[in-house]
């Protein structure tokens, strides 16, 4: 299974080659994905020593890249992280293939010791600064979560989800609430 992940995310070729792999790990994103996939596989299937080494690898990745994908998260092939910074993902995530996560996104638990999982379908894009928080939360296939969105409930398939915010301004010289300037038109 690990080879399939590396084939799609790191080498991006039709056939897997151990000889070709070291040449393909160049670049921050591919390097991160290579080592995170290895650590996650070691954590999921390894013995006590391998799990300890997996935690060590993941800790180094977190320190180096500012991305924390907890070991135990189940993410399908085709994970794409264009900007490696500020991403936090819980271990209760079960995601399908072709998940794209932009910078400063959070997928997390509502409570520290919560049970359940967050399920994300195939071909999902999570916008910059978005937060998906909950337990037993389901996001369908072909969903786009807009930038700076907060998701607390299920999202059906084939949906674009975003938070509509009405901007407003208030003059620094305003003395009362009635002096507010509404920019929304």
Coordinates of C-alpha atoms in Angstrom, one line a residue:
X1 CA 0.0 0.0 0.0
X2 CA 2.9 2.4 0.8
X3 CA 4.2 2.0 -2.7
X4 CA 0.8 3.1 -4.2
X5 CA 0.9 6.3 -2.1
X6 CA 4.5 7.1 -3.1
X7 CA 3.7 6.3 -6.7
X8 CA 0.8 8.8 -6.9
X9 CA 2.2 11.5 -4.5
X10 CA 6.0 11.4 -4.9
X11 CA 7.1 9.8 -8.1
X12 CA 4.0 10.7 -10.2
X13 CA 4.9 8.0 -12.7
X14 CA 2.9 5.0 -14.0
X15 CA 5.3 2.4 -12.6
X16 CA 7.0 2.3 -9.2
X17 CA 10.8 2.0 -9.1
X18 CA 13.0 1.8 -6.0
X19 CA 15.9 3.2 -8.1
X20 CA 13.8 6.2 -9.2
X21 CA 12.5 7.0 -5.7
X22 CA 15.5 8.9 -4.2
X23 CA 15.6 11.2 -7.3
X24 CA 11.9 12.0 -6.9
X25 CA 11.9 13.0 -3.3
X26 CA 13.4 16.4 -4.1
X27 CA 11.2 19.3 -3.1
X28 CA 9.6 20.2 0.2
X29 CA 6.2 18.7 -0.5
X30 CA 7.4 15.4 -1.8
X31 CA 9.9 15.1 1.0
X32 CA 7.2 15.7 3.6
X33 CA 4.7 13.3 2.0
X34 CA 7.4 10.6 1.6
X35 CA 8.4 10.7 5.3
X36 CA 4.9 11.2 6.7
X37 CA 3.6 8.2 4.7
X38 CA 6.5 6.1 5.9
X39 CA 6.0 7.2 9.6
X40 CA 2.2 6.6 9.4
X41 CA 2.7 3.1 8.0
X42 CA 5.2 2.3 10.6
X43 CA 2.9 3.5 13.3
X44 CA -0.1 1.6 12.0
X45 CA 1.6 -1.8 11.3
X46 CA 4.9 -1.7 13.2
X47 CA 6.1 -3.1 16.5
X48 CA 6.8 -1.0 19.6
X49 CA 10.2 0.1 18.4
X50 CA 8.9 1.0 14.9
X51 CA 6.0 3.0 16.5
X52 CA 8.5 4.9 18.6
X53 CA 10.6 5.7 15.5
X54 CA 7.5 6.7 13.6
X55 CA 6.7 9.2 16.4
X56 CA 10.2 10.6 16.2
X57 CA 10.0 11.0 12.4
X58 CA 6.6 12.8 12.7
X59 CA 7.9 15.1 15.4
X60 CA 10.8 16.1 13.2
X61 CA 8.5 16.7 10.3
X62 CA 6.3 18.9 12.5
X63 CA 9.3 21.0 13.7
X64 CA 10.8 21.3 10.2
X65 CA 7.6 22.0 8.2
X66 CA 5.0 23.4 10.6
X67 CA 2.6 20.7 9.6
X68 CA 1.1 18.3 12.1
X69 CA -0.7 15.3 10.6
X70 CA -1.2 13.0 13.6
X71 CA -0.1 9.4 13.2
X72 CA -3.1 7.2 12.7
X73 CA -5.0 9.5 10.3
X74 CA -6.2 7.5 7.3
X75 CA -5.8 9.6 4.1
X76 CA -6.2 8.1 0.7
X77 CA -3.9 8.3 -2.3
X78 CA -3.3 11.7 -3.9
X79 CA -2.9 13.9 -0.8
X80 CA -1.8 17.3 -2.0
X81 CA -0.5 20.1 0.3
X82 CA 0.6 23.0 -1.9
X83 CA 1.8 25.2 1.0
X84 CA 3.4 23.4 3.9
X85 CA 2.6 25.6 6.9
X86 CA 0.1 25.8 9.7
X87 CA -1.8 22.6 8.9
X88 CA -3.1 20.5 11.8
X89 CA -4.9 17.2 11.2
X90 CA -6.3 14.9 13.9
X91 CA -5.8 11.1 14.1
X92 CA -9.5 10.4 13.8
X93 CA -9.6 11.5 10.2
X94 CA -10.6 9.1 7.5
X95 CA -10.2 10.7 4.1
X96 CA -10.7 9.5 0.5
X97 CA -8.4 10.0 -2.5
X98 CA -7.2 13.3 -3.9
X99 CA -7.6 15.4 -0.8
X100 CA -6.1 18.9 -1.2
X101 CA -5.4 21.0 1.9
X102 CA -4.3 24.6 1.7
X103 CA -2.2 26.4 4.3
X104 CA -3.4 27.1 7.9
X105 CA -6.2 24.5 7.8
X106 CA -7.3 22.5 10.8
X107 CA -9.2 19.2 10.9
X108 CA -9.7 18.4 14.5
X109 CA -11.7 17.0 17.4
X110 CA -14.2 19.1 19.2
X111 CA -13.1 17.6 22.5
X112 CA -9.8 16.0 23.5
X113 CA -11.0 12.5 24.2
X114 CA -13.9 12.3 21.8
X115 CA -14.9 9.2 20.0
X116 CA -16.1 8.9 16.4
X117 CA -14.4 10.1 13.3
X118 CA -14.3 12.8 10.7
X119 CA -15.0 11.3 7.3
X120 CA -14.0 13.2 4.1
X121 CA -14.8 11.8 0.7
X122 CA -12.9 11.8 -2.6
X123 CA -11.8 14.9 -4.5
X124 CA -12.2 17.4 -1.7
X125 CA -10.4 20.7 -1.4
X126 CA -10.1 22.5 1.9
X127 CA -9.4 26.2 1.6
X128 CA -6.8 28.3 3.4
X129 CA -7.5 29.0 7.0
X130 CA -10.5 26.6 7.2
X131 CA -11.4 24.7 10.3
X132 CA -13.3 21.4 10.3
X133 CA -14.1 20.6 13.9
X134 CA -16.4 17.8 15.2
X135 CA -17.0 14.2 15.9
X136 CA -18.9 11.8 13.5
X137 CA -18.7 14.5 10.9
X138 CA -19.1 13.6 7.2
X139 CA -18.0 15.6 4.2
X140 CA -19.1 14.1 0.9
X141 CA -17.3 13.6 -2.4
X142 CA -16.4 16.5 -4.7
X143 CA -16.7 19.2 -2.0
X144 CA -14.8 22.5 -1.9
X145 CA -14.6 24.2 1.5
X146 CA -13.9 27.9 0.9
X147 CA -11.2 29.9 2.6
X148 CA -11.6 30.8 6.3
X149 CA -14.7 28.6 6.6
X150 CA -15.7 26.9 9.9
X151 CA -17.4 23.5 9.4
X152 CA -19.3 22.1 12.3
X153 CA -21.9 20.0 10.5
X154 CA -22.0 17.5 7.6
X155 CA -21.6 18.7 4.0
X156 CA -23.3 16.7 1.2
X157 CA -21.5 15.6 -1.9
X158 CA -21.0 17.9 -4.9
X159 CA -21.2 21.1 -2.7
X160 CA -19.2 24.3 -2.4
X161 CA -19.3 25.4 1.2
X162 CA -18.2 28.9 2.4
X163 CA -19.1 31.4 5.1
X164 CA -20.6 34.6 3.8
X165 CA -19.3 37.4 5.9
X166 CA -20.7 40.9 5.5
X167 CA -17.9 43.4 5.9
X168 CA -18.4 46.6 7.9
X169 CA -16.2 49.5 8.9
X170 CA -16.5 52.0 11.6
X171 CA -14.8 55.4 11.5
X172 CA -12.2 55.8 14.3
X173 CA -13.9 59.1 15.1
X174 CA -17.4 57.5 15.4
X175 CA -19.0 58.3 18.7
X176 CA -22.0 56.0 18.5
X177 CA -23.2 52.8 16.8
X178 CA -25.2 54.9 14.3
X179 CA -21.9 56.3 12.9
X180 CA -20.9 52.9 11.5
X181 CA -20.1 52.7 7.8
X182 CA -21.5 49.6 6.1
X183 CA -19.3 48.5 3.2
X184 CA -21.6 45.8 2.0
X185 CA -23.7 48.2 -0.2

